[in-house]
């Protein structure tokens, strides 16, 4: 992949990373950590503990998804840095640019991704 294309995807990934981190901060109410946010949610919960537990579980699931997304972005940025970005991790073929535009963290070409799923 040439440097211009790599720079384009690097900029896109850095933007996604900043937006994701900002979204996480807003969900947590600024700079509070997960434990503080959970304690606040429990404190303001009504007597419906089942609902409070469900909301807590949903919050944890969202944080896990966001952490996985952040890890995928960081891994893609590392692949750009080491020159392996845009190559399928399974077969080594080039991942089509259109696929990378749609999913800049893609690890596999369409064929290998379909086989994995």
PDB file of C-alpha atoms in Angstrom:
ATOM      1  CA  UNK A   1       0.000   0.000   0.000  1.00  0.00           C
ATOM      2  CA  UNK A   2       1.440   3.363  -0.936  1.00  0.00           C
ATOM      3  CA  UNK A   3       2.196   6.108   1.583  1.00  0.00           C
ATOM      4  CA  UNK A   4      -0.639   8.404   0.463  1.00  0.00           C
ATOM      5  CA  UNK A   5      -3.255   5.699   0.973  1.00  0.00           C
ATOM      6  CA  UNK A   6      -1.696   4.692   4.295  1.00  0.00           C
ATOM      7  CA  UNK A   7      -1.788   8.331   5.426  1.00  0.00           C
ATOM      8  CA  UNK A   8      -5.469   8.530   4.486  1.00  0.00           C
ATOM      9  CA  UNK A   9      -6.348   5.457   6.534  1.00  0.00           C
ATOM     10  CA  UNK A  10      -4.112   6.577   9.395  1.00  0.00           C
ATOM     11  CA  UNK A  11      -5.949   9.902   9.569  1.00  0.00           C
ATOM     12  CA  UNK A  12      -9.310   8.113   9.440  1.00  0.00           C
ATOM     13  CA  UNK A  13      -8.295   5.725  12.230  1.00  0.00           C
ATOM     14  CA  UNK A  14      -6.916   8.527  14.413  1.00  0.00           C
ATOM     15  CA  UNK A  15     -10.203  10.413  13.992  1.00  0.00           C
ATOM     16  CA  UNK A  16     -12.213   7.320  14.925  1.00  0.00           C
ATOM     17  CA  UNK A  17      -9.983   6.800  17.957  1.00  0.00           C
ATOM     18  CA  UNK A  18     -10.448  10.390  19.185  1.00  0.00           C
ATOM     19  CA  UNK A  19     -14.223  10.210  18.673  1.00  0.00           C
ATOM     20  CA  UNK A  20     -14.462   6.888  20.494  1.00  0.00           C
ATOM     21  CA  UNK A  21     -12.455   8.145  23.463  1.00  0.00           C
ATOM     22  CA  UNK A  22     -14.584  11.290  23.635  1.00  0.00           C
ATOM     23  CA  UNK A  23     -17.787   9.212  23.498  1.00  0.00           C
ATOM     24  CA  UNK A  24     -16.505   7.026  26.349  1.00  0.00           C
ATOM     25  CA  UNK A  25     -15.671  10.114  28.422  1.00  0.00           C
ATOM     26  CA  UNK A  26     -19.123  11.587  27.831  1.00  0.00           C
ATOM     27  CA  UNK A  27     -20.826   8.323  28.788  1.00  0.00           C
ATOM     28  CA  UNK A  28     -18.827   8.213  32.002  1.00  0.00           C
ATOM     29  CA  UNK A  29     -19.595  11.829  32.786  1.00  0.00           C
ATOM     30  CA  UNK A  30     -16.190  13.343  32.125  1.00  0.00           C
ATOM     31  CA  UNK A  31     -13.079  11.845  33.650  1.00  0.00           C
ATOM     32  CA  UNK A  32     -14.726   9.445  36.083  1.00  0.00           C
ATOM     33  CA  UNK A  33     -13.698   5.824  35.980  1.00  0.00           C
ATOM     34  CA  UNK A  34     -15.986   2.834  35.485  1.00  0.00           C
ATOM     35  CA  UNK A  35     -16.211   2.110  39.225  1.00  0.00           C
ATOM     36  CA  UNK A  36     -17.281   5.673  39.993  1.00  0.00           C
ATOM     37  CA  UNK A  37     -19.853   5.677  37.201  1.00  0.00           C
ATOM     38  CA  UNK A  38     -21.246   2.335  38.425  1.00  0.00           C
ATOM     39  CA  UNK A  39     -21.461   3.595  42.003  1.00  0.00           C
ATOM     40  CA  UNK A  40     -23.348   6.681  40.848  1.00  0.00           C
ATOM     41  CA  UNK A  41     -25.738   4.556  38.816  1.00  0.00           C
ATOM     42  CA  UNK A  42     -26.405   2.295  41.806  1.00  0.00           C
ATOM     43  CA  UNK A  43     -26.918   5.284  44.104  1.00  0.00           C
ATOM     44  CA  UNK A  44     -29.498   6.859  41.816  1.00  0.00           C
ATOM     45  CA  UNK A  45     -31.255   3.594  40.973  1.00  0.00           C
ATOM     46  CA  UNK A  46     -34.787   3.142  42.168  1.00  0.00           C
ATOM     47  CA  UNK A  47     -35.869   0.202  44.299  1.00  0.00           C
ATOM     48  CA  UNK A  48     -35.990  -1.854  41.113  1.00  0.00           C
ATOM     49  CA  UNK A  49     -32.683  -3.690  41.562  1.00  0.00           C
ATOM     50  CA  UNK A  50     -33.379  -5.994  38.627  1.00  0.00           C
ATOM     51  CA  UNK A  51     -33.601  -2.994  36.328  1.00  0.00           C
ATOM     52  CA  UNK A  52     -30.489  -1.456  37.884  1.00  0.00           C
ATOM     53  CA  UNK A  53     -28.584  -4.729  37.372  1.00  0.00           C
ATOM     54  CA  UNK A  54     -29.773  -4.904  33.772  1.00  0.00           C
ATOM     55  CA  UNK A  55     -28.603  -1.340  33.129  1.00  0.00           C
ATOM     56  CA  UNK A  56     -25.252  -2.108  34.772  1.00  0.00           C
ATOM     57  CA  UNK A  57     -24.813  -5.242  32.640  1.00  0.00           C
ATOM     58  CA  UNK A  58     -25.644  -3.247  29.507  1.00  0.00           C
ATOM     59  CA  UNK A  59     -23.095  -0.625  30.509  1.00  0.00           C
ATOM     60  CA  UNK A  60     -20.410  -3.270  30.999  1.00  0.00           C
ATOM     61  CA  UNK A  61     -21.225  -4.850  27.628  1.00  0.00           C
ATOM     62  CA  UNK A  62     -20.977  -1.456  25.917  1.00  0.00           C
ATOM     63  CA  UNK A  63     -17.632  -0.765  27.584  1.00  0.00           C
ATOM     64  CA  UNK A  64     -16.308  -4.161  26.485  1.00  0.00           C
ATOM     65  CA  UNK A  65     -17.400  -3.460  22.906  1.00  0.00           C
ATOM     66  CA  UNK A  66     -15.799  -0.022  23.006  1.00  0.00           C
ATOM     67  CA  UNK A  67     -12.573  -1.476  24.425  1.00  0.00           C
ATOM     68  CA  UNK A  68     -12.514  -4.067  21.631  1.00  0.00           C
ATOM     69  CA  UNK A  69     -13.096  -1.307  19.067  1.00  0.00           C
ATOM     70  CA  UNK A  70     -10.282   0.779  20.550  1.00  0.00           C
ATOM     71  CA  UNK A  71      -7.954  -2.249  20.471  1.00  0.00           C
ATOM     72  CA  UNK A  72      -8.858  -2.905  16.825  1.00  0.00           C
ATOM     73  CA  UNK A  73      -8.082   0.713  15.911  1.00  0.00           C
ATOM     74  CA  UNK A  74      -4.749   0.586  17.721  1.00  0.00           C
ATOM     75  CA  UNK A  75      -3.883  -2.710  16.014  1.00  0.00           C
ATOM     76  CA  UNK A  76      -4.703  -1.211  12.597  1.00  0.00           C
ATOM     77  CA  UNK A  77      -2.491   1.791  13.341  1.00  0.00           C
ATOM     78  CA  UNK A  78       0.304  -0.600  14.302  1.00  0.00           C
ATOM     79  CA  UNK A  79      -0.142  -2.476  11.005  1.00  0.00           C
ATOM     80  CA  UNK A  80       0.177   0.846   9.164  1.00  0.00           C
ATOM     81  CA  UNK A  81       3.374   1.561  11.089  1.00  0.00           C
ATOM     82  CA  UNK A  82       4.900  -1.841  10.338  1.00  0.00           C
ATOM     83  CA  UNK A  83       3.774  -1.903   6.695  1.00  0.00           C
ATOM     84  CA  UNK A  84       1.361  -4.824   6.924  1.00  0.00           C
ATOM     85  CA  UNK A  85      -1.845  -2.756   6.774  1.00  0.00           C
ATOM     86  CA  UNK A  86      -4.154  -3.775   3.943  1.00  0.00           C
ATOM     87  CA  UNK A  87      -2.884  -7.358   3.813  1.00  0.00           C
ATOM     88  CA  UNK A  88      -5.093 -10.224   4.891  1.00  0.00           C
ATOM     89  CA  UNK A  89      -3.720 -11.758   8.093  1.00  0.00           C
ATOM     90  CA  UNK A  90      -4.926 -15.161   6.962  1.00  0.00           C
ATOM     91  CA  UNK A  91      -3.884 -15.499   3.314  1.00  0.00           C
ATOM     92  CA  UNK A  92      -1.656 -12.442   2.774  1.00  0.00           C
ATOM     93  CA  UNK A  93      -3.703 -11.104  -0.156  1.00  0.00           C
ATOM     94  CA  UNK A  94      -4.400  -7.393  -0.477  1.00  0.00           C
ATOM     95  CA  UNK A  95      -7.633  -6.282   1.144  1.00  0.00           C
ATOM     96  CA  UNK A  96      -9.591  -4.156  -1.372  1.00  0.00           C
ATOM     97  CA  UNK A  97      -9.438  -0.438  -0.653  1.00  0.00           C
ATOM     98  CA  UNK A  98     -13.238  -0.237  -0.744  1.00  0.00           C
ATOM     99  CA  UNK A  99     -13.395  -2.774   2.103  1.00  0.00           C
ATOM    100  CA  UNK A 100     -10.849  -0.790   4.108  1.00  0.00           C
ATOM    101  CA  UNK A 101     -12.851   2.413   3.586  1.00  0.00           C
ATOM    102  CA  UNK A 102     -15.943   0.642   4.894  1.00  0.00           C
ATOM    103  CA  UNK A 103     -14.084  -1.146   7.700  1.00  0.00           C
ATOM    104  CA  UNK A 104     -10.641   0.413   8.278  1.00  0.00           C
ATOM    105  CA  UNK A 105      -9.835  -2.128  11.002  1.00  0.00           C
ATOM    106  CA  UNK A 106     -10.451  -5.106   8.701  1.00  0.00           C
ATOM    107  CA  UNK A 107      -7.999  -7.957   9.243  1.00  0.00           C
ATOM    108  CA  UNK A 108      -9.067 -10.235   6.409  1.00  0.00           C
ATOM    109  CA  UNK A 109     -10.028 -10.138   2.765  1.00  0.00           C
ATOM    110  CA  UNK A 110     -13.680 -10.813   1.989  1.00  0.00           C
ATOM    111  CA  UNK A 111     -13.072 -14.486   1.157  1.00  0.00           C
ATOM    112  CA  UNK A 112     -11.184 -15.248   4.374  1.00  0.00           C
ATOM    113  CA  UNK A 113     -13.641 -13.217   6.480  1.00  0.00           C
ATOM    114  CA  UNK A 114     -16.565 -15.174   5.019  1.00  0.00           C
ATOM    115  CA  UNK A 115     -14.791 -18.440   5.809  1.00  0.00           C
ATOM    116  CA  UNK A 116     -14.100 -17.253   9.373  1.00  0.00           C
ATOM    117  CA  UNK A 117     -17.726 -16.349   9.988  1.00  0.00           C
TER     118      UNK A 117
END
